[in-house]
Amino acid sequence: MPATDSKVLEVIELTKVFRDFWGRESVKAVNGLNLDVKRGEVFGLLGPNGSGKTTVVRIILGLLFPTRGAVRVFGRGPRNVDVKKRVGYMPEESHLYSYLNAEETLDFFGRLFRLRAGERRRRTSALIDMVGLKRARKRPLGQYSKGMARRIGLAQALINDPDLLILDEPTTGLDPIGAREMKDLILTLRDRGKTIFLCSHLLGDVEEICDRICILYGGRRRALGPVEELLAAQDMTQIRAPRLDQSALQQIADVVRRATGRDDAIEVSTPTRPLEDYFLGVVEEARRERISTPGAEAGTAAAGFLLGPEPEGEELLEELVQAGQEQDAAPEPVAVEAASAIPVAQDDELIEALVRRAADTEVEPQTVEEPGAAIAPETVVRKDVIDELVDEAHEAGEADEDEVS
Amino acid sequence: MRTKFLSLCRWFIHRLPEVLLVCFLLSLLPLVVFVAEEAVAQATAAWKVPGEYFQSVVDDPVPALAVVACVLGTAVLLFVLWRNWGLIWAVARKMIVEGLHRKVVLVLLVFFVLLVLSLPFLLKTEGSVKSQVQIVLLYSLIVAMVLLSLVAIFVSAASICSEIERKHVQITDTKPLRRWQFLLGKWFGTLVMCAAVLFVMAGATYALVFYLARPPDYSRMTAREAEKARQEYEGLFEEILCARRSAKSLLPPGVDEAVEESLRVLKARGDLPDSRRERKRLREDLWRAHVLLALTAPPGGVVYWKIRGLKPGGDGALSVRFKGYVNTPGGRLLGRWVVWVKRPMKLESGETQERLRRVFRVVSPEGGWHADTRWAIAVPEQCVGEDGTLYLTYENMNPDESAGFDPELLVEVLQEDKTFFPNYYRSLVVVLCHVALLAALGLMAGSVFSFPVACLVVVFFFVIGLMGPWLAHFIELSRFADYTQFEEYIWMGLHGSLKAFLSVMPHFGKYNPLGDLTDGKLIPWSAVFRAGAVMLYVKGGAALLIGMYFYARRELARVIV
């Protein structure tokens, strides 16, 4: 593996300014962004709407040109054809040709990679099976639902077995099964040494699959680091236990009170299952009852060629199949009142909260760049840095004043 | 059975782009054969008398330059297509599929059929087969050309714009496809699609024309009718469904000397104007006057023509076309045409010298030839000299009026030369060059501007292409206005830039072969090469390169209005 490959993607001091007709600066979409994505990791780019995520992705793809700074993909410029051979991109909305059907679409993109006819046919049918569009493969894409279009968008991104997969909002528009499959696929590909760069709003998904994340706000980086470290609530402790009776709980509460000296420091509740698990269980049951659907079906495991010639490919496939079976054996769904544990509607608030926290905790941008260097919340909080950051957030003009201050 | 048929249909539609490509390549086969034939003929001519051949090339280098441009352009195009075939065909193929799905091809063919079928109701012919054939030929080919021109320029512009607007490029551009390959693929796809449609339309026209020109059924006619029908039938193949070589008379000799002489006289008298500008204008006026003088025969006078470039050794008939005018409007030309041939003559001194001798004459019919009308007279082909020159005089026998001839139109001689099909094919090749240029212009507009603006630009190209000759004419006319020195400078600047602009723009009339085709005139290879060089490779290539330059520097994810 060449040395340049350890860093699959480098974003160096990237600034993008959109100008109006007269050349005046209208929007500074990205402002001095620095990022590194290493080989074999799943990297998430988060941020509220209009924070510059999609602009960054488009610059990485060579669809927009940086105003200042540079982007290096596999050590080269993003518009290099050799780079593009190794990149797969799934856009937020599938901008595909509505008059072609799934097979023709994949055939067309296969041709653009100069794949031979036999190889094109093989990959096309494998990918269509994988994304669960076997029955709809002769229908023109114009008739597809949004989720089906997303699936074919994923298939076209994988036609060249890319080393770097760039996904813009990978799970939006997909049904929960599709989202689950997408997440499984991302993890499978990561295990094969592929690099995945994604932007998303859906924090549950990001939390689940990303190794490292970067949070953008107003075109600036607000946080960067491994997910667990960023999310660890350093001043809290969680205890999980089997169901306890009232007296046992009282004893624990006493212990905590003694240790912390506070009355309100403990909170007791019954853990709820995430809605995702519950939903998957219901659908799985319906599928077992063989209720047919005209839309997208469940996809199969990753297409064979994506698992590649690596020796562990077979084993991986088996593992995946096993994982699927384990999932099948999920417990019977219980009563419907199992509450939503992932309030999706609150995602934006969550991002805001994260942004705010990141703004509080970020100390020196340089220190954060070190791979693996997490943002330690305990680090001495410098009042002046916070003020500066808050001011900048004001200047970025994207934020509502109340939220920032 | 039915499912089998349906699946066969589906397979066929899926393979239609490949079928069209094969048709396109097959339709280019005659081109290869004819060009090879012509190359052999030229090589033989050069081999026989190299000195003379190269002298003719030096005298008029334009055809040779056109051939060089075509050969170089074709070589570059083939090389680029060969090296990037997979990608270019992928894009072109998708473009054709798009054209088929959007029913562009279908609508085109339906329009064509409707317009051609409505022809008998739209136009009233005098009823003769000859005029019917001529009108059908001209009309259906013009319909085909206009439809294809519109489609080529709009489909190519719209295709690029819609790809950007619908964000298709945001996926295709992330694939290892260079942007110039994308544009070239679009151009090639448009060309293949248009060529296929053109050859279908042209084939239909050809069939229709030869259906109309079938031999008459003599059995039901009286002898007189049959004779008339036979003459008409034969005339059809002598005047329309043929390829006659056309040669125009040279300007009368001695005009330049006469101008110089007049200037000398004026100078001697001290009447020459001081400013250089006015001297130049005076010279032009004098030149025009002397040309008119040389082409005018006073009562009893003679006008003399020399026509070069005919093929010697034939034994058919030449058609000499002329248009004259007389002093009074609506008058008639009374006179005779005399044909001269150079014959060696023994002089008294014993030397032999070539002298012109009268060999043939045509006297005006009773009442004369109408002035301001085109007339044709038949002259035996043997009158053409060994060097391909024909000498003609017009002797004015009207005692009251002078007879003059238009210096712009001159006298034209038509000589039977080649058969109809190659001529037809050559004119289609020129039409295809035309379509290729328009496709390139459409792509250029589409890759520089967004949709509504690109459409406007395309319409602008179209209008300039149609009105170019008129505009050029008006610009030329303006030179006789009485300007001050300052206005003169402004005029010169405007004139120069407008002329340069018009020469860069497409010019639909200049290389349009359809008029000549339906006139039964030969469309020489030199014209085809010139059209190919100018439209396909120079203008079309430049348009494509400009489009590629701007497209490669465009931020595709940004909407530019």
PDB file of C-alpha atoms in Angstrom, chain A residues 148-319:
ATOM      1  CA  MET A 148     -36.098   3.001  -4.814  1.00  0.00           C
ATOM      2  CA  ALA A 149     -34.279   5.798  -6.567  1.00  0.00           C
ATOM      3  CA  ARG A 150     -31.938   6.027  -3.582  1.00  0.00           C
ATOM      4  CA  ARG A 151     -31.261   2.341  -3.867  1.00  0.00           C
ATOM      5  CA  ILE A 152     -30.339   2.580  -7.521  1.00  0.00           C
ATOM      6  CA  GLY A 153     -28.263   5.627  -6.591  1.00  0.00           C
ATOM      7  CA  LEU A 154     -26.335   3.429  -4.210  1.00  0.00           C
ATOM      8  CA  ALA A 155     -25.947   0.715  -6.831  1.00  0.00           C
ATOM      9  CA  GLN A 156     -24.431   3.134  -9.345  1.00  0.00           C
ATOM     10  CA  ALA A 157     -22.010   4.369  -6.699  1.00  0.00           C
ATOM     11  CA  LEU A 158     -20.740   0.829  -6.198  1.00  0.00           C
ATOM     12  CA  ILE A 159     -20.438  -0.244  -9.841  1.00  0.00           C
ATOM     13  CA  ASN A 160     -16.684   0.355  -9.854  1.00  0.00           C
ATOM     14  CA  ASP A 161     -16.036  -1.274  -6.460  1.00  0.00           C
ATOM     15  CA  PRO A 162     -14.746   2.074  -5.145  1.00  0.00           C
ATOM     16  CA  ASP A 163     -12.021   2.523  -2.566  1.00  0.00           C
ATOM     17  CA  LEU A 164     -13.616   5.728  -1.360  1.00  0.00           C
ATOM     18  CA  LEU A 165     -17.372   5.890  -1.108  1.00  0.00           C
ATOM     19  CA  ILE A 166     -18.914   9.305  -0.667  1.00  0.00           C
ATOM     20  CA  LEU A 167     -22.486   9.245   0.554  1.00  0.00           C
ATOM     21  CA  ASP A 168     -24.646  12.323   0.878  1.00  0.00           C
ATOM     22  CA  GLU A 169     -27.408  11.612   3.402  1.00  0.00           C
ATOM     23  CA  PRO A 170     -27.207   7.847   2.844  1.00  0.00           C
ATOM     24  CA  THR A 171     -30.250   6.828   4.856  1.00  0.00           C
ATOM     25  CA  THR A 172     -32.768   9.584   4.169  1.00  0.00           C
ATOM     26  CA  GLY A 173     -35.575   8.424   1.932  1.00  0.00           C
ATOM     27  CA  LEU A 174     -34.953   4.793   2.722  1.00  0.00           C
ATOM     28  CA  ASP A 175     -37.346   2.666   4.707  1.00  0.00           C
ATOM     29  CA  PRO A 176     -35.922   1.350   7.984  1.00  0.00           C
ATOM     30  CA  ILE A 177     -34.999  -1.962   6.366  1.00  0.00           C
ATOM     31  CA  GLY A 178     -33.200  -0.153   3.589  1.00  0.00           C
ATOM     32  CA  ALA A 179     -31.502   2.056   6.148  1.00  0.00           C
ATOM     33  CA  ARG A 180     -30.433  -0.989   8.124  1.00  0.00           C
ATOM     34  CA  GLU A 181     -29.067  -2.608   4.984  1.00  0.00           C
ATOM     35  CA  MET A 182     -27.281   0.565   4.044  1.00  0.00           C
ATOM     36  CA  LYS A 183     -25.640   0.715   7.461  1.00  0.00           C
ATOM     37  CA  ASP A 184     -24.672  -2.930   7.306  1.00  0.00           C
ATOM     38  CA  LEU A 185     -23.236  -2.411   3.866  1.00  0.00           C
ATOM     39  CA  ILE A 186     -21.199   0.551   5.037  1.00  0.00           C
ATOM     40  CA  LEU A 187     -19.752  -1.496   7.879  1.00  0.00           C
ATOM     41  CA  THR A 188     -19.056  -4.428   5.541  1.00  0.00           C
ATOM     42  CA  LEU A 189     -17.237  -2.190   3.129  1.00  0.00           C
ATOM     43  CA  ARG A 190     -15.272  -0.624   5.951  1.00  0.00           C
ATOM     44  CA  ASP A 191     -14.198  -4.059   7.138  1.00  0.00           C
ATOM     45  CA  ARG A 192     -12.888  -4.672   3.646  1.00  0.00           C
ATOM     46  CA  GLY A 193     -10.628  -1.662   3.951  1.00  0.00           C
ATOM     47  CA  LYS A 194     -12.786   0.739   1.993  1.00  0.00           C
ATOM     48  CA  THR A 195     -13.138   4.292   3.176  1.00  0.00           C
ATOM     49  CA  ILE A 196     -16.556   5.843   3.589  1.00  0.00           C
ATOM     50  CA  PHE A 197     -17.192   9.551   3.811  1.00  0.00           C
ATOM     51  CA  LEU A 198     -20.763  10.511   4.571  1.00  0.00           C
ATOM     52  CA  CYS A 199     -22.802  13.499   5.520  1.00  0.00           C
ATOM     53  CA  SER A 200     -25.982  13.087   7.443  1.00  0.00           C
ATOM     54  CA  HIS A 201     -28.567  14.648   9.667  1.00  0.00           C
ATOM     55  CA  LEU A 202     -29.671  11.381  11.192  1.00  0.00           C
ATOM     56  CA  LEU A 203     -27.574  11.294  14.294  1.00  0.00           C
ATOM     57  CA  GLY A 204     -28.668   7.823  15.322  1.00  0.00           C
ATOM     58  CA  ASP A 205     -27.229   6.423  12.132  1.00  0.00           C
ATOM     59  CA  VAL A 206     -24.091   8.466  12.374  1.00  0.00           C
ATOM     60  CA  GLU A 207     -23.538   7.414  15.932  1.00  0.00           C
ATOM     61  CA  GLU A 208     -23.993   3.815  14.965  1.00  0.00           C
ATOM     62  CA  ILE A 209     -21.638   3.558  12.040  1.00  0.00           C
ATOM     63  CA  CYS A 210     -19.144   6.392  12.050  1.00  0.00           C
ATOM     64  CA  ASP A 211     -15.660   5.992  13.459  1.00  0.00           C
ATOM     65  CA  ARG A 212     -14.936   9.673  13.399  1.00  0.00           C
ATOM     66  CA  ILE A 213     -17.093  12.683  12.837  1.00  0.00           C
ATOM     67  CA  CYS A 214     -16.646  16.325  12.074  1.00  0.00           C
ATOM     68  CA  ILE A 215     -19.305  18.872  12.904  1.00  0.00           C
ATOM     69  CA  LEU A 216     -19.585  21.916  10.687  1.00  0.00           C
ATOM     70  CA  TYR A 217     -21.315  25.107  11.566  1.00  0.00           C
ATOM     71  CA  GLY A 218     -21.407  28.113   9.295  1.00  0.00           C
ATOM     72  CA  GLY A 219     -18.743  26.572   7.101  1.00  0.00           C
ATOM     73  CA  ARG A 220     -16.310  26.176   9.988  1.00  0.00           C
ATOM     74  CA  ARG A 221     -15.248  23.096  11.819  1.00  0.00           C
ATOM     75  CA  ARG A 222     -16.655  22.941  15.316  1.00  0.00           C
ATOM     76  CA  ALA A 223     -15.640  19.467  16.395  1.00  0.00           C
ATOM     77  CA  LEU A 224     -13.573  16.605  15.053  1.00  0.00           C
ATOM     78  CA  GLY A 225     -12.766  13.267  16.573  1.00  0.00           C
ATOM     79  CA  PRO A 226     -13.847   9.690  17.271  1.00  0.00           C
ATOM     80  CA  VAL A 227     -17.552   9.370  17.996  1.00  0.00           C
ATOM     81  CA  GLU A 228     -17.281   7.662  21.399  1.00  0.00           C
ATOM     82  CA  GLU A 229     -14.942  10.274  22.743  1.00  0.00           C
ATOM     83  CA  LEU A 230     -17.055  13.145  21.525  1.00  0.00           C
ATOM     84  CA  LEU A 231     -20.231  11.626  22.895  1.00  0.00           C
ATOM     85  CA  ALA A 232     -18.912  10.382  26.213  1.00  0.00           C
ATOM     86  CA  ALA A 233     -20.636  12.369  28.953  1.00  0.00           C
ATOM     87  CA  GLN A 234     -17.591  12.669  31.121  1.00  0.00           C
ATOM     88  CA  ASP A 235     -19.440  13.892  34.194  1.00  0.00           C
ATOM     89  CA  MET A 236     -22.025  11.097  34.262  1.00  0.00           C
ATOM     90  CA  THR A 237     -22.002   7.403  35.091  1.00  0.00           C
ATOM     91  CA  GLN A 238     -24.521   4.909  33.767  1.00  0.00           C
ATOM     92  CA  ILE A 239     -25.357   1.711  35.587  1.00  0.00           C
ATOM     93  CA  ARG A 240     -27.303  -1.039  33.823  1.00  0.00           C
ATOM     94  CA  ALA A 241     -28.862  -3.781  35.907  1.00  0.00           C
ATOM     95  CA  PRO A 242     -31.650  -6.385  35.778  1.00  0.00           C
ATOM     96  CA  ARG A 243     -35.019  -5.263  37.103  1.00  0.00           C
ATOM     97  CA  LEU A 244     -34.591  -4.130  40.742  1.00  0.00           C
ATOM     98  CA  ASP A 245     -37.189  -3.751  43.393  1.00  0.00           C
ATOM     99  CA  GLN A 246     -37.889  -0.515  45.219  1.00  0.00           C
ATOM    100  CA  SER A 247     -35.669  -1.239  48.217  1.00  0.00           C
ATOM    101  CA  ALA A 248     -32.641  -2.051  46.125  1.00  0.00           C
ATOM    102  CA  LEU A 249     -33.167   1.173  44.178  1.00  0.00           C
ATOM    103  CA  GLN A 250     -33.408   3.071  47.443  1.00  0.00           C
ATOM    104  CA  GLN A 251     -30.123   1.633  48.596  1.00  0.00           C
ATOM    105  CA  ILE A 252     -28.399   2.623  45.386  1.00  0.00           C
ATOM    106  CA  ALA A 253     -29.847   6.106  45.646  1.00  0.00           C
ATOM    107  CA  ASP A 254     -28.465   6.412  49.125  1.00  0.00           C
ATOM    108  CA  VAL A 255     -25.010   5.384  47.937  1.00  0.00           C
ATOM    109  CA  VAL A 256     -25.103   7.918  45.130  1.00  0.00           C
ATOM    110  CA  ARG A 257     -26.307  10.637  47.458  1.00  0.00           C
ATOM    111  CA  ARG A 258     -23.515   9.947  49.804  1.00  0.00           C
ATOM    112  CA  ALA A 259     -20.919   9.923  47.058  1.00  0.00           C
ATOM    113  CA  THR A 260     -22.076  13.116  45.337  1.00  0.00           C
ATOM    114  CA  GLY A 261     -23.665  14.978  48.157  1.00  0.00           C
ATOM    115  CA  ARG A 262     -26.648  15.894  45.939  1.00  0.00           C
ATOM    116  CA  ASP A 263     -30.282  14.841  46.165  1.00  0.00           C
ATOM    117  CA  ASP A 264     -31.177  15.177  42.512  1.00  0.00           C
ATOM    118  CA  ALA A 265     -28.149  13.367  41.098  1.00  0.00           C
ATOM    119  CA  ILE A 266     -29.916  10.100  40.339  1.00  0.00           C
ATOM    120  CA  GLU A 267     -32.608   9.271  37.840  1.00  0.00           C
ATOM    121  CA  VAL A 268     -34.238   5.845  37.581  1.00  0.00           C
ATOM    122  CA  SER A 269     -36.160   4.568  34.549  1.00  0.00           C
ATOM    123  CA  THR A 270     -36.900   1.413  32.566  1.00  0.00           C
ATOM    124  CA  PRO A 271     -34.831   1.302  29.386  1.00  0.00           C
ATOM    125  CA  THR A 272     -36.916   1.354  26.204  1.00  0.00           C
ATOM    126  CA  ARG A 273     -35.973  -0.368  22.984  1.00  0.00           C
ATOM    127  CA  PRO A 274     -35.125   1.940  20.084  1.00  0.00           C
ATOM    128  CA  LEU A 275     -37.985   2.317  17.629  1.00  0.00           C
ATOM    129  CA  GLU A 276     -35.714   1.047  14.917  1.00  0.00           C
ATOM    130  CA  ASP A 277     -35.420  -2.375  16.548  1.00  0.00           C
ATOM    131  CA  TYR A 278     -39.134  -2.540  17.079  1.00  0.00           C
ATOM    132  CA  PHE A 279     -39.975  -1.521  13.512  1.00  0.00           C
ATOM    133  CA  LEU A 280     -37.547  -4.034  12.095  1.00  0.00           C
ATOM    134  CA  GLY A 281     -39.143  -6.734  14.156  1.00  0.00           C
ATOM    135  CA  VAL A 282     -42.642  -5.944  12.832  1.00  0.00           C
ATOM    136  CA  VAL A 283     -41.530  -5.882   9.214  1.00  0.00           C
ATOM    137  CA  GLU A 284     -39.545  -9.051   9.626  1.00  0.00           C
ATOM    138  CA  GLU A 285     -42.635 -10.800  10.873  1.00  0.00           C
ATOM    139  CA  ALA A 286     -44.665  -9.557   7.903  1.00  0.00           C
ATOM    140  CA  ARG A 287     -42.024 -10.807   5.561  1.00  0.00           C
ATOM    141  CA  ARG A 288     -42.108 -14.195   7.170  1.00  0.00           C
ATOM    142  CA  GLU A 289     -45.826 -14.244   6.445  1.00  0.00           C
ATOM    143  CA  ARG A 290     -44.938 -13.632   2.750  1.00  0.00           C
ATOM    144  CA  ILE A 291     -46.946 -10.479   2.260  1.00  0.00           C
ATOM    145  CA  SER A 292     -45.824  -9.177  -1.151  1.00  0.00           C
ATOM    146  CA  THR A 293     -44.996  -5.572  -1.975  1.00  0.00           C
ATOM    147  CA  PRO A 294     -44.799  -3.835  -5.338  1.00  0.00           C
ATOM    148  CA  GLY A 295     -42.068  -1.540  -4.064  1.00  0.00           C
ATOM    149  CA  ALA A 296     -38.570  -2.216  -2.956  1.00  0.00           C
ATOM    150  CA  GLU A 297     -37.948  -5.518  -1.295  1.00  0.00           C
ATOM    151  CA  ALA A 298     -35.275  -6.284   1.192  1.00  0.00           C
ATOM    152  CA  GLY A 299     -31.899  -6.346  -0.465  1.00  0.00           C
ATOM    153  CA  THR A 300     -29.454  -9.156  -0.240  1.00  0.00           C
ATOM    154  CA  ALA A 301     -26.006  -9.054   1.223  1.00  0.00           C
ATOM    155  CA  ALA A 302     -23.278  -7.015  -0.474  1.00  0.00           C
ATOM    156  CA  ALA A 303     -22.755  -7.931  -4.123  1.00  0.00           C
ATOM    157  CA  GLY A 304     -20.051 -10.523  -4.620  1.00  0.00           C
ATOM    158  CA  PHE A 305     -17.605  -8.309  -6.478  1.00  0.00           C
ATOM    159  CA  LEU A 306     -17.698  -5.772  -3.684  1.00  0.00           C
ATOM    160  CA  LEU A 307     -16.438  -8.431  -1.348  1.00  0.00           C
ATOM    161  CA  GLY A 308     -13.565  -8.634  -3.720  1.00  0.00           C
ATOM    162  CA  PRO A 309     -10.823 -11.131  -4.285  1.00  0.00           C
ATOM    163  CA  GLU A 310      -9.539 -10.851  -0.746  1.00  0.00           C
ATOM    164  CA  PRO A 311      -9.143 -14.238   0.920  1.00  0.00           C
ATOM    165  CA  GLU A 312     -11.499 -13.397   3.756  1.00  0.00           C
ATOM    166  CA  GLY A 313     -14.237 -12.471   1.320  1.00  0.00           C
ATOM    167  CA  GLU A 314     -16.041 -15.766   1.650  1.00  0.00           C
ATOM    168  CA  GLU A 315     -15.846 -15.721   5.378  1.00  0.00           C
ATOM    169  CA  LEU A 316     -17.128 -12.179   5.430  1.00  0.00           C
ATOM    170  CA  LEU A 317     -20.083 -13.148   3.344  1.00  0.00           C
ATOM    171  CA  GLU A 318     -20.825 -15.981   5.722  1.00  0.00           C
ATOM    172  CA  GLU A 319     -20.479 -13.653   8.659  1.00  0.00           C
TER     173      GLU A 319
END
